[in-house]
Short mmCIF file of C-alpha atoms in Angstrom, two decimals:
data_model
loop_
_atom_site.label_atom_id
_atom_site.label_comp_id
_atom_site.label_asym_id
_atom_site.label_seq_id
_atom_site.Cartn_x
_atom_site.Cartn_y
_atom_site.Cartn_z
CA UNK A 185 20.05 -117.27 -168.89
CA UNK A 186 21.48 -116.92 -172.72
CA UNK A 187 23.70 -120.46 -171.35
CA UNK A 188 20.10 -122.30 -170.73
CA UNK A 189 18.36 -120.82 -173.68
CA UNK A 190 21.18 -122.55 -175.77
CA UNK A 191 20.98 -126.24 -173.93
CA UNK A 192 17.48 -126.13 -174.40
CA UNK A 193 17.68 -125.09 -178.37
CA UNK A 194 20.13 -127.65 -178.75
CA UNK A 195 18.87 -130.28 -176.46
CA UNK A 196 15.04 -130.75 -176.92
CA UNK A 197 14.63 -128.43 -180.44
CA UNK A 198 15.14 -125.54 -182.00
CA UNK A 199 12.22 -122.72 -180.50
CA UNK A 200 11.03 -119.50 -181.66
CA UNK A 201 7.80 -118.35 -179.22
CA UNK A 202 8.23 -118.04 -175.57
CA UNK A 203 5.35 -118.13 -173.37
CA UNK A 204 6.44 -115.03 -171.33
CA UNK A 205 4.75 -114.17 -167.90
CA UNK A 206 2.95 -110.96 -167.15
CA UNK A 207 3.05 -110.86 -163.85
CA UNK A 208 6.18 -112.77 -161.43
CA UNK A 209 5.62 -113.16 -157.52
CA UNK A 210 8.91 -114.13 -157.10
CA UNK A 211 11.18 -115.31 -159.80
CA UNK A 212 10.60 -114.75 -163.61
CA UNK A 213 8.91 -117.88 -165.00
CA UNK A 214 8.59 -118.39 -169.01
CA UNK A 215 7.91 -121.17 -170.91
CA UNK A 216 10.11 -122.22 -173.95
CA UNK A 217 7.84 -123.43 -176.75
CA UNK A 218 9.57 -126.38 -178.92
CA UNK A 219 7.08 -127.31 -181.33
CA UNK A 220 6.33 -130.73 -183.19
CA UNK A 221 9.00 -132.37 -185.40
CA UNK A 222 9.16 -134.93 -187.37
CA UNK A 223 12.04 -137.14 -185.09
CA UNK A 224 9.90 -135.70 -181.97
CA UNK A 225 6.26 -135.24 -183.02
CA UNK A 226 5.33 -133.92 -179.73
CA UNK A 227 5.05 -130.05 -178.61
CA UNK A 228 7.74 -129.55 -175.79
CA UNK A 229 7.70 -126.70 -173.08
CA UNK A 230 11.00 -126.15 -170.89
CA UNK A 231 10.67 -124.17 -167.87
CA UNK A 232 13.43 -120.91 -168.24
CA UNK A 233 14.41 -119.00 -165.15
CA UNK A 234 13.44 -121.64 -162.27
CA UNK A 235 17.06 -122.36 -162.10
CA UNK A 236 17.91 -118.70 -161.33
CA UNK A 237 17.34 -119.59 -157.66
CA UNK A 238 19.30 -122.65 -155.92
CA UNK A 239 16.97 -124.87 -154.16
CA UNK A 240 17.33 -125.66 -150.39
CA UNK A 241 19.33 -129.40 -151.00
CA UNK A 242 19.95 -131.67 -148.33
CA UNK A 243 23.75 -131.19 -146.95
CA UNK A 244 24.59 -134.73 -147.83
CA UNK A 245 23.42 -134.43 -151.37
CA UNK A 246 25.78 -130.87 -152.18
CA UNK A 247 28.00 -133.24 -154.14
CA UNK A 248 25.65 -134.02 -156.36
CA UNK A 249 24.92 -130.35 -157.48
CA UNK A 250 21.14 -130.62 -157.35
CA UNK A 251 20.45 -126.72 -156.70
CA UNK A 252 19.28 -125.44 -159.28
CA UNK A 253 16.90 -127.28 -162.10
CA UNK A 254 14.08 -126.35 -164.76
CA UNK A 255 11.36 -128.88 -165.94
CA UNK A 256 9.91 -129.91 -169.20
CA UNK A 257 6.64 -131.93 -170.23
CA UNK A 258 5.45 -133.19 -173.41
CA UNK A 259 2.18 -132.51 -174.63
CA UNK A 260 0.58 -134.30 -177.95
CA UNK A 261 1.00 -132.39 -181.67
CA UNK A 262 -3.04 -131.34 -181.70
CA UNK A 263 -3.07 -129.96 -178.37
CA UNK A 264 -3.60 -126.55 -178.58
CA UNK A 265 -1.59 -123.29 -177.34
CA UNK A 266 -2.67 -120.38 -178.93
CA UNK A 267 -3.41 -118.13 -176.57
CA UNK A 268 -7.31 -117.99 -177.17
CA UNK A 269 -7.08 -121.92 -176.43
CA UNK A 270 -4.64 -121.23 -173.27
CA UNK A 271 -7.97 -119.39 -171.64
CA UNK A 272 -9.51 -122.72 -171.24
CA UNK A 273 -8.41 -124.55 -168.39
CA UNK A 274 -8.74 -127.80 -170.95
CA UNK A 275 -5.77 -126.74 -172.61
CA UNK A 276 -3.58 -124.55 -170.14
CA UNK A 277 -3.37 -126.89 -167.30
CA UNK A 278 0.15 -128.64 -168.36
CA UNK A 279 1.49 -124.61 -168.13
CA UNK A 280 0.01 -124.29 -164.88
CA UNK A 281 1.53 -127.21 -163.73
CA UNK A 282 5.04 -126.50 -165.00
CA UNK A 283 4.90 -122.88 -162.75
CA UNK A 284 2.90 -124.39 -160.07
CA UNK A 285 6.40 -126.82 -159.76
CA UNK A 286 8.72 -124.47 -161.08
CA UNK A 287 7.74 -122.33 -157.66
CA UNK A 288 6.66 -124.86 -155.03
CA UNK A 289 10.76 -125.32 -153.84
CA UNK A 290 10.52 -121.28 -153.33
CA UNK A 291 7.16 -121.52 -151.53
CA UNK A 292 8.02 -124.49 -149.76
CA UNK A 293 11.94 -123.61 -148.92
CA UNK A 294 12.64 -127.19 -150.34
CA UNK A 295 13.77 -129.23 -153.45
CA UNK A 296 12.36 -130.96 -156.58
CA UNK A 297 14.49 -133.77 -158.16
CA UNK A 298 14.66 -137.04 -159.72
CA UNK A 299 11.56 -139.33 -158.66
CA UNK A 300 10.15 -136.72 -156.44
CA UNK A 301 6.08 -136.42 -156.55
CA UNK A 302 3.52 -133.37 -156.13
CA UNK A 303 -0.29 -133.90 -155.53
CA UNK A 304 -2.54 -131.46 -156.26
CA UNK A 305 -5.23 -132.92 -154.22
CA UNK A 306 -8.07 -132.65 -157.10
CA UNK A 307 -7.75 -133.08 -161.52
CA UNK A 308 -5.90 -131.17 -163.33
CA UNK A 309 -8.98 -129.63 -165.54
CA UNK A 310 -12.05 -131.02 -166.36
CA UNK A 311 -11.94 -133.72 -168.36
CA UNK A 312 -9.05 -135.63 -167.06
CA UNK A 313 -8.72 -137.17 -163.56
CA UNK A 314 -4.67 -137.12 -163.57
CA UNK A 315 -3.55 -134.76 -160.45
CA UNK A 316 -0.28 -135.67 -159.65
CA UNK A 317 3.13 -135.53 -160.87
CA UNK A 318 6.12 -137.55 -161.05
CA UNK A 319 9.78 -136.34 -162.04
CA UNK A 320 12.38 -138.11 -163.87
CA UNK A 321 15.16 -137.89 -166.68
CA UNK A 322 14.16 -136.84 -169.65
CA UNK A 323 13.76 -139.98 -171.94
CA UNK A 324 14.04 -138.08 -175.26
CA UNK A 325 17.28 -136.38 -174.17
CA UNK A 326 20.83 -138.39 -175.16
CA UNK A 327 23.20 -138.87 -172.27
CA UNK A 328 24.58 -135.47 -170.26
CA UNK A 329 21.98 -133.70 -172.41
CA UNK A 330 19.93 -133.48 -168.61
CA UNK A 331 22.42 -131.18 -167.78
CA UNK A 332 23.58 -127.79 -168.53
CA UNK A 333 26.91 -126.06 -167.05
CA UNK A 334 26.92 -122.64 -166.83
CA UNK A 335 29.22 -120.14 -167.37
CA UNK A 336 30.94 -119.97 -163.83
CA UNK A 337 30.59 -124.07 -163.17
CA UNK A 338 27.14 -124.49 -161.78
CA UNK A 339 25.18 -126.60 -163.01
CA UNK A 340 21.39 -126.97 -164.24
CA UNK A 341 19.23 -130.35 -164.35
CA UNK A 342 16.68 -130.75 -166.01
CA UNK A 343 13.28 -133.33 -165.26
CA UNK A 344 10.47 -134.41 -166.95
CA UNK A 345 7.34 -134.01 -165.67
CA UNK A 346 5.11 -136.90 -165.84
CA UNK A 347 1.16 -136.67 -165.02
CA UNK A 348 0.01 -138.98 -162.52
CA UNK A 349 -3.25 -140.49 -161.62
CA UNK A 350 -4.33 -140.89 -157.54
CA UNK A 351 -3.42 -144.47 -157.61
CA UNK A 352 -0.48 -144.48 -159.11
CA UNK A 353 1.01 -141.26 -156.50
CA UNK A 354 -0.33 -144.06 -153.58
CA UNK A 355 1.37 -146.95 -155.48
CA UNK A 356 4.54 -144.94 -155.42
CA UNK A 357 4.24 -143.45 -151.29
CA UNK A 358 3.71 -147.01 -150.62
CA UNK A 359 6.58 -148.59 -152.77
CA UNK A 360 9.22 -146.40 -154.18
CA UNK A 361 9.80 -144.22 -157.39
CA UNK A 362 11.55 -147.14 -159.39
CA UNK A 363 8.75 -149.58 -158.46
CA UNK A 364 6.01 -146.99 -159.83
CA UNK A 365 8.31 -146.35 -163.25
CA UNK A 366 9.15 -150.03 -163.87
CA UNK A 367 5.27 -150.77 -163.84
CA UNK A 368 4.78 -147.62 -166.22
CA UNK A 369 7.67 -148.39 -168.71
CA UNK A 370 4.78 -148.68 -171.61
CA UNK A 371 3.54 -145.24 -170.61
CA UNK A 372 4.62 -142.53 -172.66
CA UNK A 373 6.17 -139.28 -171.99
CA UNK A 374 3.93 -137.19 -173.80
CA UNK A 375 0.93 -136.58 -171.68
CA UNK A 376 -2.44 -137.97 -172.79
CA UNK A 377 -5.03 -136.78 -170.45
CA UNK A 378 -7.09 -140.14 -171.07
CA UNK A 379 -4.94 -142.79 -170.29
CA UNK A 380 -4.65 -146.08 -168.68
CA UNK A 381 -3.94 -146.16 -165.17
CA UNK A 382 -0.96 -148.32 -164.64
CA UNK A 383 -1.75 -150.01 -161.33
CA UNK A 384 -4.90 -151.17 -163.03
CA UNK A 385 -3.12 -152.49 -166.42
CA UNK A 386 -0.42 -154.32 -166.48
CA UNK A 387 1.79 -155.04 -170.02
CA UNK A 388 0.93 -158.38 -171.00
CA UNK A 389 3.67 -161.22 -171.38
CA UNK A 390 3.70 -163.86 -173.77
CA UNK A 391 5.64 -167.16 -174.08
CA UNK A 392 5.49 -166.88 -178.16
CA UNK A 393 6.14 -162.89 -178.73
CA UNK A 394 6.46 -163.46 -182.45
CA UNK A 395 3.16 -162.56 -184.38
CA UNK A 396 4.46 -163.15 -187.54
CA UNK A 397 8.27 -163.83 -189.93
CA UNK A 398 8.19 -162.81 -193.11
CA UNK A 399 10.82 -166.01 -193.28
CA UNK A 400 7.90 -168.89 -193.31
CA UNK A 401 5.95 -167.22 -196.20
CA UNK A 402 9.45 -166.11 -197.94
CA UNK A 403 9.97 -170.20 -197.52
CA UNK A 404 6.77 -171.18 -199.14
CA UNK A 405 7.42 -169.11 -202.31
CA UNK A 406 11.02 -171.05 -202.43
CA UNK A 407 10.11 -174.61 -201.89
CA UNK A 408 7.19 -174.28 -204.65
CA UNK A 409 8.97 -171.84 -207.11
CA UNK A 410 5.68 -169.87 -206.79
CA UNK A 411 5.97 -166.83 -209.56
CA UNK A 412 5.20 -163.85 -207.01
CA UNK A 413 7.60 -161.50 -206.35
CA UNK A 414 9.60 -161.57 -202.71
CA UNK A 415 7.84 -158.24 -201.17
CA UNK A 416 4.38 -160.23 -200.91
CA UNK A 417 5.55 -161.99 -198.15
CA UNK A 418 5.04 -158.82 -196.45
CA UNK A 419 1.82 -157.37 -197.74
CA UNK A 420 -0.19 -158.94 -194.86
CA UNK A 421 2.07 -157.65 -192.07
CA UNK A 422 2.06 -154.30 -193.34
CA UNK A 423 -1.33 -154.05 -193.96
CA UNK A 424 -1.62 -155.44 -189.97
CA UNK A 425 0.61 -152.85 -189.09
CA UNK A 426 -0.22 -150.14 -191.00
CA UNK A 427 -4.00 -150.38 -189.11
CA UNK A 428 -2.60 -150.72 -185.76
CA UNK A 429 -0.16 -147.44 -186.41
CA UNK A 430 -3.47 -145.46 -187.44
CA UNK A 431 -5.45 -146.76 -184.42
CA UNK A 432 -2.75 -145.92 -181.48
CA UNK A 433 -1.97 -149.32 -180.84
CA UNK A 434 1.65 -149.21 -180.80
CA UNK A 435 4.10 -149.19 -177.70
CA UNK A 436 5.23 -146.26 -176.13
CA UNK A 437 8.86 -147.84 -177.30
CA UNK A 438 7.89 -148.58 -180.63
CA UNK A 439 6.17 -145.28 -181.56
CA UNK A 440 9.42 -143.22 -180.01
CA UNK A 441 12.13 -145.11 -181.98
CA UNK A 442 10.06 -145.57 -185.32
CA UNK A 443 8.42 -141.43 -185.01
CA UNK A 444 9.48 -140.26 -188.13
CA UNK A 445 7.70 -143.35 -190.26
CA UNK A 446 4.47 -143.13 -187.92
CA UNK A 447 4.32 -139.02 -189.24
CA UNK A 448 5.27 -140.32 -192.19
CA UNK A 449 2.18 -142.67 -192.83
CA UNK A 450 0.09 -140.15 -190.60
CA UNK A 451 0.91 -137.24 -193.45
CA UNK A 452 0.28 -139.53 -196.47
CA UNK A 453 -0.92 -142.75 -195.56
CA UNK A 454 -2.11 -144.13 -199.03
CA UNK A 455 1.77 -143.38 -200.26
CA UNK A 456 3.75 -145.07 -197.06
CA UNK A 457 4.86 -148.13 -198.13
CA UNK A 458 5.60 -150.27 -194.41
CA UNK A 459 6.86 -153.30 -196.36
CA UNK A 460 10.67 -152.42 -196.31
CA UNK A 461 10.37 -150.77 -193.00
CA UNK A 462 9.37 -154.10 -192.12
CA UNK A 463 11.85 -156.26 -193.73
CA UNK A 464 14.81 -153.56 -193.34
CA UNK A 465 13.84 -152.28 -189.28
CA UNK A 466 11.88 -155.14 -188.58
CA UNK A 467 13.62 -157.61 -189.36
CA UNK A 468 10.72 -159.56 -191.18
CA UNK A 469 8.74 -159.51 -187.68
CA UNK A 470 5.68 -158.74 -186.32
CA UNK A 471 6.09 -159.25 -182.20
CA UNK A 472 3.43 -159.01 -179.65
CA UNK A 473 5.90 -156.27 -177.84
CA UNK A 474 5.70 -153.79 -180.96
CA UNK A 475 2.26 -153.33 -179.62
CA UNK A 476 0.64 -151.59 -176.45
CA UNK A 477 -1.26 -153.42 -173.94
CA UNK A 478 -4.02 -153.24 -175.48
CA UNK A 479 -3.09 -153.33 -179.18
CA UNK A 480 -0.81 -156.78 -177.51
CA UNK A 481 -4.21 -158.36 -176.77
CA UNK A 482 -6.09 -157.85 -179.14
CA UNK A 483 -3.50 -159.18 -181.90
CA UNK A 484 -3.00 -162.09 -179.55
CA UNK A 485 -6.82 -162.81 -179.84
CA UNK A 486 -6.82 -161.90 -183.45
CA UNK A 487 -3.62 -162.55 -185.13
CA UNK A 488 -2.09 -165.25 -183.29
CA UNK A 489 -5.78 -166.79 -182.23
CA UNK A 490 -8.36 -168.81 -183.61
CA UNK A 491 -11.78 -168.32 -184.85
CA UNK A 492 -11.65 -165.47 -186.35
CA UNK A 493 -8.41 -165.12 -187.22
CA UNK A 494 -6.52 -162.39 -189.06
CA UNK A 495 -4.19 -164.63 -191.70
CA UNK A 496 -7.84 -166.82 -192.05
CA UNK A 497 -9.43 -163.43 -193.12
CA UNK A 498 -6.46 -162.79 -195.70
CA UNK A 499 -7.16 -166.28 -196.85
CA UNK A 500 -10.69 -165.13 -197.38
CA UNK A 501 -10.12 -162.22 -198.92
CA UNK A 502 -8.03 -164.10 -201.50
CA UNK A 503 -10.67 -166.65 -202.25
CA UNK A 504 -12.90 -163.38 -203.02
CA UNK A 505 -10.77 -161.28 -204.89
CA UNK A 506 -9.50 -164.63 -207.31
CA UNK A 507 -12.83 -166.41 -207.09
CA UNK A 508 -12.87 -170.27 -205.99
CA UNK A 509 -11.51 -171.64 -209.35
CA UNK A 510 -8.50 -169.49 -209.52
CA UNK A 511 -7.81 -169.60 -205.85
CA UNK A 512 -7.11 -173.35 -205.72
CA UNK A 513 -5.81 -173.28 -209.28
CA UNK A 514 -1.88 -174.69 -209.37
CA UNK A 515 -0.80 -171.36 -210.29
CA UNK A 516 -1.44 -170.34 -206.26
CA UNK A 517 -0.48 -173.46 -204.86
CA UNK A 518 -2.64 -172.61 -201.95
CA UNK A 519 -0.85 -169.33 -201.07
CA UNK A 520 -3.26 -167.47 -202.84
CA UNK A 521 -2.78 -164.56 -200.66
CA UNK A 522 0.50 -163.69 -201.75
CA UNK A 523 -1.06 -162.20 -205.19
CA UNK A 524 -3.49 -160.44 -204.10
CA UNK A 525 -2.09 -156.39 -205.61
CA UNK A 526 -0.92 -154.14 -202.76
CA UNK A 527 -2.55 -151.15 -203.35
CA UNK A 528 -4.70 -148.75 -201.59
CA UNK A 529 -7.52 -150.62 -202.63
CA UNK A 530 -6.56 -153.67 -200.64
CA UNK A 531 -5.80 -151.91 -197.58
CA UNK A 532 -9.08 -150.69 -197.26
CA UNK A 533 -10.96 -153.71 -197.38
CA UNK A 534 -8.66 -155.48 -195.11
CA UNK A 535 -9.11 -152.27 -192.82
CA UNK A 536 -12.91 -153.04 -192.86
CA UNK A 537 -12.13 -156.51 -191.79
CA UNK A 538 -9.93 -155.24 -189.44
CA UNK A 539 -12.45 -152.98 -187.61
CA UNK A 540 -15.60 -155.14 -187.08
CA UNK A 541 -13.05 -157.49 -185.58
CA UNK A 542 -12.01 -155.51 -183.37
CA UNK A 543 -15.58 -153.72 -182.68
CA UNK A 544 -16.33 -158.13 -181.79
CA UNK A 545 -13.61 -158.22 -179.32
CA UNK A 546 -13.82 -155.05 -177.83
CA UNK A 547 -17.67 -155.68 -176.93
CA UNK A 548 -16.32 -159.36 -174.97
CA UNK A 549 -13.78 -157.53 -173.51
CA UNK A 550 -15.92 -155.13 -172.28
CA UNK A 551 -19.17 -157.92 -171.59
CA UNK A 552 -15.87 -160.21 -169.48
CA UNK A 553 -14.52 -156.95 -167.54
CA UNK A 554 -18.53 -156.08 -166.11
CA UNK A 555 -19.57 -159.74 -165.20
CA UNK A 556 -16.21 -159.67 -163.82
CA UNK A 557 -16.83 -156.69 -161.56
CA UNK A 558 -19.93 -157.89 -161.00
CA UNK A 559 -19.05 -161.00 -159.21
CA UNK A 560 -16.64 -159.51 -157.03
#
């Protein structure tokens, strides 16, 4: 046990509370408690002591060393776990699903493993109307780290769990567990209780991914020697980006390799400067694949559209903040927008901007998707 405590210390975080159980039917199930970081922002529990029993493998799998396992799943940084909260089903169903699993190869006399699914016929809790589960590798773990050898050779694997909706369980019984993961590779690990269902969303593509380069406005300064210095080429974007982060919009991909400067501008917004991130991780891009589905859409309509559209209400904003004499004065050279200050101050009107646009776009999207059921 001391062997598995270690790996998981070592492999998903450092943990000091244990969920323990009171009472064990069969095998002693507790739940190691890795809380939020700021690399992995994201409360983690790890199964300990479902490995102390070897699972009933198939003979033609023994090579493979698939007997014994413990599961994880990742639950948001807010979600609650005191144990007052863990009395409400709202809050302890994840646990309850992690013994529920942990057991079912003991009840059963079978297996768990990679891509294997569980129903459990109704939701989880109220609330939410995920009620299955899918397991695979653990996405945040590096290489080998699924694994733990212990002290006389044997060897423990370890799966995430993944919450599943009804549709998504038939779309995998009907196709196969790669099928299923391939349509939910925008989905993210950490369980959100609300949501899209991926066999009824699919990630847009897009001929012309780029939103924005930092490289055409950098150009503009350049060809007309405009006094401004180089960073306001990306005062725009980051602004753009900066509202997006706030409002969940970002890719399951994007939000797990940039975590640290999302909790970053989470903890102090108003001091997060995204302009270098931009020009130094980004390199000087805004693409449509930074963005979830939805946040993809949206900027598509609103970025990269027409009528409203976002660099037409930076434009706007410029002719406001200069007033109409200034703005088409040969100082600005028509690129007005590149000195407007970035401060706090400029965010926040932007943000306004930002919002009813959104509030428009949501309300067709919402008026297309009824008339659209409706006519079916």
């Amino acid at each position: 046990m001391r062997a598995v405590e270690n790996h998981i210390a070592a492999s998903f975080g450092a943990f000091e509370n244990v969920l323990h159980e009171a009472e064990s039917p069969d095998i002693h199930i507790d739940l190691c408690m890795v809380p939020p970081t700021e690399d992995r922002p994201y409360w983690t529990l790890v199964t300990m002591g479902m490995g102390a029993c070897r699972m009933n493998i198939p003979r033609e799998l023994a090579a493979y060393h698939l007997e014994r396992a413990e599961l994880a799943i990742c639950l948001p940084p807010e979600w609650k776990l005191d144990p007052a909260s863990l009395r409400e089903e709202r809050w302890y169903w994840p646990v309850r699903l992690l013994k529920s699993l942990a057991r079912l190869p003991i009840s059963e006399d079978t297996w768990l493993g990679w891509g294997h699914t569980t129903d459990n016929q109704e939701p989880f809790a109220p609330g939410t109307d995920l009620c299955a589960a899918i397991l695979v590798a653990p996405p945040q773990l590096e290489d080998g780290q699924e694994r733990c050898t212990l002290p006389g050779g044997e060897t423990v694997n370890f799966y995430q769990v993944i919450p599943l909706y009804r549709s998504e369980l038939n779309y995998k019984l009907a196709h196969d567990a790669d099928t299923l993961l391939n349509r939910m590779d925008w989905v993210s690990f950490v369980v959100d209780p609300a949501r899209p269902d991926a066999t009824t969303v699919d990630p847009p593509t897009w001929d012309h991914p780029v939103l924005d380069d930092a490289q055409m406005h950098l150009e503009s300064i350049h060809e007309k020697a405009l006094l401004v210095d180089e960073t306001a080429v990306f005062n725009h974007m980051a602004i753009y980006l900066r509202w997006c982060i706030e409002h969940g919009l970002m890719s399951t991909v994007f939000a797990e390799d940039y975590a640290a400067v999302i909790h970053r501008l989470r903890e102090d917004p108003a001091h997060t400067d995204l302009r270098g991130f931009i020009r130094d991780k980004l390199a000087g891009q805004l693409l449509l694949n930074f963005f979830s589905p939805e946040g993809a859409a949206f900027s598509a309509f609103y970025y990269a559209g027409e009528d409203p559209s976002y660099p037409e209400d930076i434009d706007a904003h410029a002719l406001d903040y200069f007033g109409p004499e200034r703005y088409v004065s040969e100082e600005f050279q028509n690129e007005a927008y590149l000195f407007v200050p970035y401060d706090e101050a400029y965010y926040q009107a932007m943000a306004q901007v930002i919002q009813s646009r959104w509030d428009r776009w949501a309300q067709e999207t919402a008026q297309d998707a009824a008339l659209s059921g409706s006519s079916n």
